[in-house]
XYZ file of C-alpha atoms in Angstrom:
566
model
C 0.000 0.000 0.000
C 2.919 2.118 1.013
C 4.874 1.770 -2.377
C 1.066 2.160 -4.321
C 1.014 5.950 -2.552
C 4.443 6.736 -3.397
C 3.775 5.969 -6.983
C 0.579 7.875 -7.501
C 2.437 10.481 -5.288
C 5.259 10.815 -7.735
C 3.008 11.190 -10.433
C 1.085 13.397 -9.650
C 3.466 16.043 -8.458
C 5.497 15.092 -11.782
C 1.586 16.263 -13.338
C 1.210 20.221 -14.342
C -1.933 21.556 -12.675
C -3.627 22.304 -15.469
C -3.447 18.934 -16.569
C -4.728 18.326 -13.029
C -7.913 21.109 -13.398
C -8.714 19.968 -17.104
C -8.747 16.143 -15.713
C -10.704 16.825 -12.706
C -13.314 18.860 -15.078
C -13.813 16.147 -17.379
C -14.227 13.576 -14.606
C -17.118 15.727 -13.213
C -18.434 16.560 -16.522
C -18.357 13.122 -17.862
C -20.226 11.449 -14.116
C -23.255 14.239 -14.552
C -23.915 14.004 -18.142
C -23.549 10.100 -17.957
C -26.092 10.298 -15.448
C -28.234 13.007 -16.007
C -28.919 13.858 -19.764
C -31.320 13.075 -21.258
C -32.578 11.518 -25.150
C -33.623 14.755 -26.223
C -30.038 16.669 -25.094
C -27.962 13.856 -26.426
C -30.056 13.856 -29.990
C -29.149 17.655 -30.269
C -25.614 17.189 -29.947
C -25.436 13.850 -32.050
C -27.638 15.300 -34.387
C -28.393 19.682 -33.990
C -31.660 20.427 -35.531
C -30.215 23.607 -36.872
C -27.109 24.498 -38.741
C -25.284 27.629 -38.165
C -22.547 26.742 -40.347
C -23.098 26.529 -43.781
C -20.965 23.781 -46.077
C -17.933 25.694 -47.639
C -15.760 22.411 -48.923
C -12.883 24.305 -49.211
C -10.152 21.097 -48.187
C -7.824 20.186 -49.906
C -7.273 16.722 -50.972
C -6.478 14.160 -48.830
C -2.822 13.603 -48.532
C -2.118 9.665 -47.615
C -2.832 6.822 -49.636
C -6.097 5.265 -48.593
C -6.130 2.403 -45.288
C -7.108 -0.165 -48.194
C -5.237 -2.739 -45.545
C -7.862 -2.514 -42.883
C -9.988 -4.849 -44.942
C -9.795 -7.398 -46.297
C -11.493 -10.703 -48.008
C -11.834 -13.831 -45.417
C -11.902 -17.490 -46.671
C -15.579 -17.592 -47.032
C -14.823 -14.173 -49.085
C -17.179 -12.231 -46.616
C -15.322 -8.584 -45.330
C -13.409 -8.305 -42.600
C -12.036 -5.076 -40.518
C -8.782 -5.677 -39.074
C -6.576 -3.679 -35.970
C -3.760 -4.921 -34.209
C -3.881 -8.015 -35.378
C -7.793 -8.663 -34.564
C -10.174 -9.358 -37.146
C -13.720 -9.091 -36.941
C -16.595 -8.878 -39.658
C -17.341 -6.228 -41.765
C -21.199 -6.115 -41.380
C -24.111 -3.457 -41.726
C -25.333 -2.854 -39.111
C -22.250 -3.171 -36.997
C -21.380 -4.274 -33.607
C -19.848 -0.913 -32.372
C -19.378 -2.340 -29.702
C -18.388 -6.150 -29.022
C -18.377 -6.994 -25.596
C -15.016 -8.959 -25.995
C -13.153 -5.733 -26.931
C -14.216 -3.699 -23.654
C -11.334 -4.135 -21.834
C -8.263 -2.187 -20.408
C -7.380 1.134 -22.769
C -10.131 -0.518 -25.293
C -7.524 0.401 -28.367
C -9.441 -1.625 -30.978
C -12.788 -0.203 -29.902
C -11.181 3.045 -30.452
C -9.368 1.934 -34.141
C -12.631 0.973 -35.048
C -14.574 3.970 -34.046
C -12.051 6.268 -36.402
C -13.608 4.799 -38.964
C -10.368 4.815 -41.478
C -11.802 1.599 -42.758
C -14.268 3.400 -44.951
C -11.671 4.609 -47.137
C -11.145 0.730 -48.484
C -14.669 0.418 -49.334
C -16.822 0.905 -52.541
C -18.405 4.488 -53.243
C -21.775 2.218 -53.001
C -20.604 1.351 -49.104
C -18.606 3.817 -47.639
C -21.941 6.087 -46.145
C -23.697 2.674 -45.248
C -21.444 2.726 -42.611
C -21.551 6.861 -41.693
C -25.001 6.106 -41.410
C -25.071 3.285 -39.119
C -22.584 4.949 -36.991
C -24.557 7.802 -36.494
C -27.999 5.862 -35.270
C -26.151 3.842 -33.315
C -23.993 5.925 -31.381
C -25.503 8.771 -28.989
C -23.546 10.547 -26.998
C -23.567 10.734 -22.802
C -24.444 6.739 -22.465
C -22.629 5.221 -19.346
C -18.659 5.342 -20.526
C -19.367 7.184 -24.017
C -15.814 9.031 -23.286
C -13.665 5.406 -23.629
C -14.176 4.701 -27.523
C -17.431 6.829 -29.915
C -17.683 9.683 -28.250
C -13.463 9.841 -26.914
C -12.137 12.846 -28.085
C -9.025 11.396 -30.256
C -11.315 8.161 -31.666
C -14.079 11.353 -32.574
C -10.816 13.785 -33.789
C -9.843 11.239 -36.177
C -12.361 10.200 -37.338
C -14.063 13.177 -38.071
C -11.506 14.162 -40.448
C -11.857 10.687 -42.417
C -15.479 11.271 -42.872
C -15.154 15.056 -44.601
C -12.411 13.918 -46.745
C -14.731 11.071 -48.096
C -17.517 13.802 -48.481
C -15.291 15.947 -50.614
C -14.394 12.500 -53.038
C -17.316 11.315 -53.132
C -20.431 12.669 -51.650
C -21.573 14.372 -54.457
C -23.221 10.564 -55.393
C -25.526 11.062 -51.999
C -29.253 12.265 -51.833
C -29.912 15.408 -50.202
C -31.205 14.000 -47.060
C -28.821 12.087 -46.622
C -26.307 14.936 -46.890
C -27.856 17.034 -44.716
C -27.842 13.524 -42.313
C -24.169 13.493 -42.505
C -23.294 17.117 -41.842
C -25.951 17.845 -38.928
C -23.725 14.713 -37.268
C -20.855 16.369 -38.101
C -21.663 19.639 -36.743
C -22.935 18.271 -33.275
C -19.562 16.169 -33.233
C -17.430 19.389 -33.712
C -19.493 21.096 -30.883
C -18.866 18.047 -28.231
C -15.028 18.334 -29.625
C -14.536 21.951 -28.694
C -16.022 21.424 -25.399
C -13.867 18.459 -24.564
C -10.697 19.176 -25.900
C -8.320 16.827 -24.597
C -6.437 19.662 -22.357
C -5.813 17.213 -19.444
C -3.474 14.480 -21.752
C -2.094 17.284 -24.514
C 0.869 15.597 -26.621
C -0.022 14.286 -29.752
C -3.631 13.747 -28.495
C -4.264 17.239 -28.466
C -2.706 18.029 -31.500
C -5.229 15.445 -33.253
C -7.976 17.871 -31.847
C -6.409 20.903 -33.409
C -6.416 19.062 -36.754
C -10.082 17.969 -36.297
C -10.674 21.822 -35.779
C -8.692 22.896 -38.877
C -10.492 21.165 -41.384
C -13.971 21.784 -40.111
C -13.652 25.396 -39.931
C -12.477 25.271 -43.938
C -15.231 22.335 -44.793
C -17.549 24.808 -43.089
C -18.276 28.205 -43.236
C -19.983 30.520 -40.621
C -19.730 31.855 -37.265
C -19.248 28.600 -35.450
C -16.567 27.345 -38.626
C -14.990 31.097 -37.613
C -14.707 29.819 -33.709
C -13.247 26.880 -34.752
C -10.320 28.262 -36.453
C -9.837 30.693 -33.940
C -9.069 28.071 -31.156
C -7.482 25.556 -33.534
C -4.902 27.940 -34.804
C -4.646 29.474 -30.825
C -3.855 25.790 -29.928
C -1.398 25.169 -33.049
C 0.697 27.744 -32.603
C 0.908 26.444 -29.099
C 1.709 22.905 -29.552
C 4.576 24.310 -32.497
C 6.321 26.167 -29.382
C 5.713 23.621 -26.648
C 5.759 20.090 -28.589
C 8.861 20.687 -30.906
C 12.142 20.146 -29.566
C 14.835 23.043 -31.197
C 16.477 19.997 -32.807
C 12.931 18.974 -34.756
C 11.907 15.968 -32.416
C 8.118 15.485 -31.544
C 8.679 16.270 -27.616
C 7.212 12.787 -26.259
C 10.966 11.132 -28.045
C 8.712 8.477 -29.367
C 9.983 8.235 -33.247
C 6.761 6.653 -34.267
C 4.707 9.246 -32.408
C 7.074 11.992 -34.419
C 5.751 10.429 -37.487
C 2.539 10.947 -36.254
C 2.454 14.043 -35.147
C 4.925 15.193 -38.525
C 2.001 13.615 -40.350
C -0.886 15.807 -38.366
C 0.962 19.168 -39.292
C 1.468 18.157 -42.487
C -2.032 17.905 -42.989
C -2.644 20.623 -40.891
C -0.513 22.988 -43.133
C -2.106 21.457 -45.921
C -5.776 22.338 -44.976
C -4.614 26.384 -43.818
C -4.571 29.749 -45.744
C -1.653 31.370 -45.789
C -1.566 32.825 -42.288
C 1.510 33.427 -39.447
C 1.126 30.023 -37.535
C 0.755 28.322 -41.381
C 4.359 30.608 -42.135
C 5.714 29.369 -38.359
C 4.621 25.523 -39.106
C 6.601 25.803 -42.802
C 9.706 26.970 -40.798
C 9.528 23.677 -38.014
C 8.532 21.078 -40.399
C 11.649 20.540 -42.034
C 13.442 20.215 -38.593
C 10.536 17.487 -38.216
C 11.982 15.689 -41.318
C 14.988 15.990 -41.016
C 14.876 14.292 -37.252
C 12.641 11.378 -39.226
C 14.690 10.813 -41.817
C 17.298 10.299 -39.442
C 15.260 7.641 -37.207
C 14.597 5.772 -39.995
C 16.295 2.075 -40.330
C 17.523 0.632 -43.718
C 14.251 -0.976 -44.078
C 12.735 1.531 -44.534
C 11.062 1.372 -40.476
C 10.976 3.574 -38.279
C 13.286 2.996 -34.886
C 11.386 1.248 -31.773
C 12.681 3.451 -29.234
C 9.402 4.143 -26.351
C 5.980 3.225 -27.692
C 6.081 2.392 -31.044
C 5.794 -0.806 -33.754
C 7.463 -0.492 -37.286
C 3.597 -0.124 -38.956
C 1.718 1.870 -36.468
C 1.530 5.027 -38.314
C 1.822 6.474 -41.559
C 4.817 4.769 -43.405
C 7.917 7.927 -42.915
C 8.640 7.458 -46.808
C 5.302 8.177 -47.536
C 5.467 11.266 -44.773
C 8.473 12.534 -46.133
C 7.045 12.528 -49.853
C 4.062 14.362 -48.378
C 6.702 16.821 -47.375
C 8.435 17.114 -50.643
C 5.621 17.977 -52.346
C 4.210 20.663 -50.265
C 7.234 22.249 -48.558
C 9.884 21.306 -51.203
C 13.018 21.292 -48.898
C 15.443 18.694 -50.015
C 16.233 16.265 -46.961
C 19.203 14.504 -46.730
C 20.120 11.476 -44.382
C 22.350 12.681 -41.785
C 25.955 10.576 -41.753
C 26.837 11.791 -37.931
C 23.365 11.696 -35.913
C 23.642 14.301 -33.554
C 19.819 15.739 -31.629
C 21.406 17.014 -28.602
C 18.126 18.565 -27.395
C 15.923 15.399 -28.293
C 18.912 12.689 -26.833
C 19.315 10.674 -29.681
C 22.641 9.906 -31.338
C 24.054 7.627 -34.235
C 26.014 6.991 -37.529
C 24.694 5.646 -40.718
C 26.989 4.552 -43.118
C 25.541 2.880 -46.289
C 23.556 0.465 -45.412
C 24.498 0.600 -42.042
C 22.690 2.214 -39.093
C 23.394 2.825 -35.321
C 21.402 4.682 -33.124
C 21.801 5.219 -29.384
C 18.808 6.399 -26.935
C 20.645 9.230 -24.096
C 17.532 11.030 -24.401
C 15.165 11.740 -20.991
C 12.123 9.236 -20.828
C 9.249 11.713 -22.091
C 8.281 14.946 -20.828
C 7.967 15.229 -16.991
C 4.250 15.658 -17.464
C 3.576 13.416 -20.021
C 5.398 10.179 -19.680
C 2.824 7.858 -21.135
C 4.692 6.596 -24.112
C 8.173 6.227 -22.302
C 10.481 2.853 -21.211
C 12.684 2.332 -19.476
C 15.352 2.657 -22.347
C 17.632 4.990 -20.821
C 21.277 4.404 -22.608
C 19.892 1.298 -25.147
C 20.663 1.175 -28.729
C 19.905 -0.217 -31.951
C 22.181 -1.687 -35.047
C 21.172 -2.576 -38.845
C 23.495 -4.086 -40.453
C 23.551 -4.653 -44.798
C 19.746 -3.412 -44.263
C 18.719 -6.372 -41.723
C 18.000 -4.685 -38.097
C 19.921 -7.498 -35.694
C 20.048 -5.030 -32.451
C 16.333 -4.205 -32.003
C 14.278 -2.419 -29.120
C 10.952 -4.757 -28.139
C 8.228 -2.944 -29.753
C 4.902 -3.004 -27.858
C 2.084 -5.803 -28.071
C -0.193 -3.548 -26.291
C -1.543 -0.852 -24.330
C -3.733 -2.887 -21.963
C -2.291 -2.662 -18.501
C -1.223 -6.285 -17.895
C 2.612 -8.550 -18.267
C 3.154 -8.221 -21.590
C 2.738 -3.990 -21.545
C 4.802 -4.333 -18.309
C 7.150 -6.500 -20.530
C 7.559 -4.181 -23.375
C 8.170 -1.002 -21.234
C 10.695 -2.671 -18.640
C 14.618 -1.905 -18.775
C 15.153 -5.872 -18.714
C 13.470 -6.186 -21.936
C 15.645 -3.629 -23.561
C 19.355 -2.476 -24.555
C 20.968 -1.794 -21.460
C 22.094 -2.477 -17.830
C 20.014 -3.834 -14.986
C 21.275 -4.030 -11.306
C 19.491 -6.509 -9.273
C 16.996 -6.877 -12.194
C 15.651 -3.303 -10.434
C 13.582 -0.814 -13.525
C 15.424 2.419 -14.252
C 12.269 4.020 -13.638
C 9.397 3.215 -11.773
C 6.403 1.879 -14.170
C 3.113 0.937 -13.893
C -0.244 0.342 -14.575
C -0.161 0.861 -18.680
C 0.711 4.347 -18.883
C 1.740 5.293 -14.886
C 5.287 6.357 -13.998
C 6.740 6.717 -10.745
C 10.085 7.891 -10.088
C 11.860 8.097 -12.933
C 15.519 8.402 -14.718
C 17.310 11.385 -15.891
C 20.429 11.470 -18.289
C 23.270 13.012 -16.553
C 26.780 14.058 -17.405
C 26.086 13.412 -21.169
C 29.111 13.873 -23.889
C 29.315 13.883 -27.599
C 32.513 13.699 -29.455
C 32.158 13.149 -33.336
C 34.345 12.922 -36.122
C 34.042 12.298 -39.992
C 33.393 8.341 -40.109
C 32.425 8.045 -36.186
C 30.610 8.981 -32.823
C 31.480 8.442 -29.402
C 28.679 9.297 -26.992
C 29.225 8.878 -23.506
C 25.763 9.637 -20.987
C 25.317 8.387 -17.090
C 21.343 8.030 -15.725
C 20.475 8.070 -12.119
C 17.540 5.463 -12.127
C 19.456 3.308 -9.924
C 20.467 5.897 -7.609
C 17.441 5.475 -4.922
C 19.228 1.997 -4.137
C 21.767 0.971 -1.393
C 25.045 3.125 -2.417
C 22.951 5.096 -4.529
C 24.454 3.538 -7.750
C 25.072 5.232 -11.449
C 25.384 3.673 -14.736
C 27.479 5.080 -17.086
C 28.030 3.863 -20.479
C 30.152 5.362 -23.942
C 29.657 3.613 -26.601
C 31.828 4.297 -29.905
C 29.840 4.399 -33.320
C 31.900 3.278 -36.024
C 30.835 2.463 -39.562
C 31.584 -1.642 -38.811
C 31.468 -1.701 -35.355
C 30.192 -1.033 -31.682
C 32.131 -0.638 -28.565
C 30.331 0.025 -25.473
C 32.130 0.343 -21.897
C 29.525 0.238 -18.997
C 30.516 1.317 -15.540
C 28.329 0.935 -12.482
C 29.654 3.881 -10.064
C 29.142 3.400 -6.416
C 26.377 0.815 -5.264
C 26.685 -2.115 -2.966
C 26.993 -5.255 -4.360
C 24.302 -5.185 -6.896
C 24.282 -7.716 -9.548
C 25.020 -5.517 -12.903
C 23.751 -7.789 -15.845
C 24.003 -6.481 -19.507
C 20.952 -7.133 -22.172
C 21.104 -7.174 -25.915
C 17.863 -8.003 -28.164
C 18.355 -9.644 -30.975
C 15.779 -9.194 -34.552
C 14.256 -12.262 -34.855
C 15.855 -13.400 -38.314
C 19.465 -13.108 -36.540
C 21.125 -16.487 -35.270
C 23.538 -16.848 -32.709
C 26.576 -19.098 -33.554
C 29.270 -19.740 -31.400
C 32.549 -21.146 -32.809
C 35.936 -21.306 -30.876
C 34.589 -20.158 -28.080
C 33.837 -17.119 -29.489
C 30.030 -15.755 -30.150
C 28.750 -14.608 -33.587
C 25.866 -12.867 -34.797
C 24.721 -14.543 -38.069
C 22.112 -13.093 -40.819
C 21.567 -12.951 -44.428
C 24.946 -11.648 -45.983
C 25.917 -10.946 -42.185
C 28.656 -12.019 -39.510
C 29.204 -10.350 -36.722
C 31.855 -11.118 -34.069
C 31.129 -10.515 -30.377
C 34.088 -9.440 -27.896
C 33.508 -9.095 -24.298
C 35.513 -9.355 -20.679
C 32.827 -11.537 -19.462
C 30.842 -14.658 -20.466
C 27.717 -14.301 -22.813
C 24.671 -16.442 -22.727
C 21.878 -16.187 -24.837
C 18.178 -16.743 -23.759
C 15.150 -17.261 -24.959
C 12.636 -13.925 -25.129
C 9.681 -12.282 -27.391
C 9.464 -9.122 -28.958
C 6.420 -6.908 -30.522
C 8.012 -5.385 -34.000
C 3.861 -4.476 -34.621
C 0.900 -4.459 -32.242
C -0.453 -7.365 -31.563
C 2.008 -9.910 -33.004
C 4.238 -11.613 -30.680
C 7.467 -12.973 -31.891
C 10.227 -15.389 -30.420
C 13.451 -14.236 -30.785
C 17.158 -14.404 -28.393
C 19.013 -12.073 -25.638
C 22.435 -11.533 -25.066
C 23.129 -11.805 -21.146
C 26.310 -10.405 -19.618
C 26.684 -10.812 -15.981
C 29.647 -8.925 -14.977
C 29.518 -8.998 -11.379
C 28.650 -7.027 -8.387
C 28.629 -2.882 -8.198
C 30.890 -0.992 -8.423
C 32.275 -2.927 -11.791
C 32.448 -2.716 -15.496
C 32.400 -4.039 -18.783
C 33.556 -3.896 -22.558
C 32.097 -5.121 -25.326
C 32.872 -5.152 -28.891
C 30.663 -6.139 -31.795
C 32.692 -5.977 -34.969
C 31.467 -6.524 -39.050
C 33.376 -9.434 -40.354
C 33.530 -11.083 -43.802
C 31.328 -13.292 -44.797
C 32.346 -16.758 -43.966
C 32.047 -19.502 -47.336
């Protein structure tokens, strides 16, 4: 009970009070209209019997290539929607809501309620489904704020429906249009009056998108209120939410692709205007910081919450860019984001990157792990040093699993976390990066960064770690400082595809095209574990495991490119 107090006690005063008013607001808001409105207040909001904005369609195109992937064919060829790895039929009218999928932070409830499978069906099916959503979801029902009526699923999906009006709504009656938009209004009014002020992040910067392109598919006093606030809360998020380096401010590379995608739409749907001129300036900081996370393959890096398909693809982002900004982006050789924490070298087809960043922002540490001083390592475009990836976000072993320090690149003592997780999106005390130096030349990087996660144990303990970036090899020299005979043990996750071999007592790292020799003052063993490259797909793959003894100690470790062996 004692440790459950100091936990919720750490967060909270890690929490800014606004976050704090906003949350307490909702929570009050949310109880009395659950319980006290009624029908005939919900049916104005779901559907307003007048309009005071008028349609002005004046969007743009949309930008990404349609979710034809969410559906697909089963074996008895009927439809199917897919998230996360969960298929369900594709059937009018729809379960909204399956019992089975009401549990922990409901995520497929909520993939299903942005409705982004609509853009894979026919022009004959797409409003079939608008339709049914609309007379089946009210607003204010007991827990309408988890999945329809949450402010992201509504932010999202919102913006899926008007670009489907403006491609193809012409082909609708006029009932049925004036249907759609009535919904669409009363959504937009619930929106603005439950902006998602208590999270913020990249949650809030979905509402500010939502607001964007209804206040240019409408026209009208409320459309003018709309812009007003979304632009107010834009220019905002551009100051607070972008790093001086370009990095989305949570240091989750696939939330930066995210949120890099949301401006870029954002810009896309804007007059010319100062916060459009201020968003032009930041964006290609935002690409350049993506095109640097990005892997051989073409993935983005796993570092926090994250899976290699969870968001837009970057290629596709950074096209986006190139058409509508036009700034050439080069891949960086010597990865340097001082302000962000991330470090690396790519060489060819060759990629390192090391994670000295801070886990997330103090008040918004949702997305972070417990990462501190981990790396990844492609090699002839095969990842072989990987961070887990995440299965899920329902609060439960395998989130605990994917968010843990012994799950990822870096040094445990007494198999303690860095920083105090838990349930799925709680943090406790945390780590912070201390003592942190960069020296980089033409063809490497040496980055050298201490945390003090471990230093609430006996001796108050320090890891400290440099590793040197080269273009064929790793070197990484760990040093526990201080502590009192903790056991320091050393973990390395391996991609699935890459074998370990071990010949003259001597460990090697084995892929397509790809040898790798391992060098180290201790004994390796390699264990079984899983990883999560994608939500909702498990996979078995190998850890490295260097004990090197009890703190204070230290260890070396060399991973080198060799030739091919015949």
């Amino acid at each position: 009970m004692v440790s459950k107090y100091r936990l919720l006690y750490h967060s909270i005063i890690n929490t800014r009070p606004s976050q704090l008013y906003h949350r307490l607001r909702l929570l009050i808001k949310r109880k009395l209209l659950s319980n006290l409105a009624g029908e005939s207040y919900a049916a104005k909001i779901a559907l307003p019997a007048e309009l005071n904005s008028s349609l002005a369609s004046n969007l743009p195109p949309a930008l990404f290539e349609p979710r034809e992937q969410l559906v697909r064919a089963s074996k008895n060829n009927d439809l199917e929607v897919g998230f996360l790895n969960v298929w369900r039929p594709l059937q009018s009218p729809m379960n909204w809501h399956p019992f089975e999928m009401k549990q922990g932070t409901r995520l497929w409830l909520l993939n299903l309620h942005y409705m982004e499978f609509i853009e894979a069906l026919s022009n004959e099916n797409w409003f079939r489904f608008v339709k049914d959503w609309i007379g089946a979801n009210k607003p204010f029902k007991k827990g309408y704020w988890l999945d329809d009526w949450n402010s992201y699923s509504l932010s999202i999906r919102v913006v899926v429906w008007m670009q489907q009006f403006e491609r193809r709504g012409d082909s609708l009656s006029e009932v049925d249009k004036a249907f759609f938009l009535r919904s669409l209004v009363g959504q937009m009014k619930f929106l603005k009056s439950n902006l998602e002020l208590d999270i913020g992040g990249n949650h809030l910067v979905k509402n500010i998108k939502a607001l964007l392109w209804a206040s240019q598919f409408f026209e009208g006093p409320e459309a003018d209120c709309w812009r007003e606030l979304g632009l107010k809360l834009l220019r905002a998020a551009i100051e607070e939410q972008v790093t001086p380096d370009g990095a989305h401010f949570e240091l989750s590379p696939a939330y930066h692709v995210q949120v890099f995608a949301d401006f870029l739409e954002c810009y896309s749907v804007l007059d010319d205007c100062q916060t459009r001129r201020e968003l032009k300036s930041i964006l290609p900081k935002m690409a350049q910081f993506l095109t640097d996370m990005v892997h051989p393959d073409g993935k983005i890096s796993l570092f926090s919450d994250g899976g290699l398909d969870m968001t837009y693809s970057p290629l596709e982002c950074l096209s986006i860019f190139n058409d509508l900004i036009g700034t050439p982006i080069e891949q960086s050789e010597i990865i340097s984001y001082p302000f962000a924490g991330y470090f690396g070298l790519r060489h060819l087809d060759t990629l390192i990157l090391m994670d000295a960043a801070e886990l997330a922002p103090r008040y918004l540490p949702a997305h972070g792990h417990g990462d501190a001083l981990s790396f990844e390592w492609s090699v002839a475009s095969q990842r072989v040093i990987i961070d887990p990836g995440v299965f899920e976000y329902n609060q439960g072993a395998l989130r605990d699993f994917s968010r843990s320090t012994l799950s990822h690149n870096t040094v445990t003592l007494d198999d303690e976390e860095q920083t105090e997780f838990w349930l799925a999106f709680r943090v406790g005390r945390r780590a912070s990066i201390t003592n942190r130096e960069v020296r980089a030349e033409s063809d490497k990087i040496s980055v050298s960064a201490a945390h003090d996660g471990y230093s609430r144990l006996v001796g108050k303990p320090i890891h400290k770690r440099e590793i040197v970036m080269a273009a064929n090899s790793i070197h990484i020299h760990d040093k526990i400082l201080n502590g009192r005979g903790q056991r320091a043990i050393s973990r390395i996750m391996l991609d699935p595809d890459i074998c370990v071999e071990k010949s003259d007592q001597q460990y090697f790292l084995r892929g397509k095209n790809l040898n790798i020799a391992i060098e180290c003052d201790f004994p390796l063993a390699v264990e079984e574990t899983i990883c999560f490259l994608n939500f909702g797909h498990k996979y078995q793959t190998k850890q490295l495991i260097v004990d090197f003894g009890m703190a204070p100690c230290s260890c070396t470790m060399t991973l080198t490119v060799c030739p091919i062996l015949s």
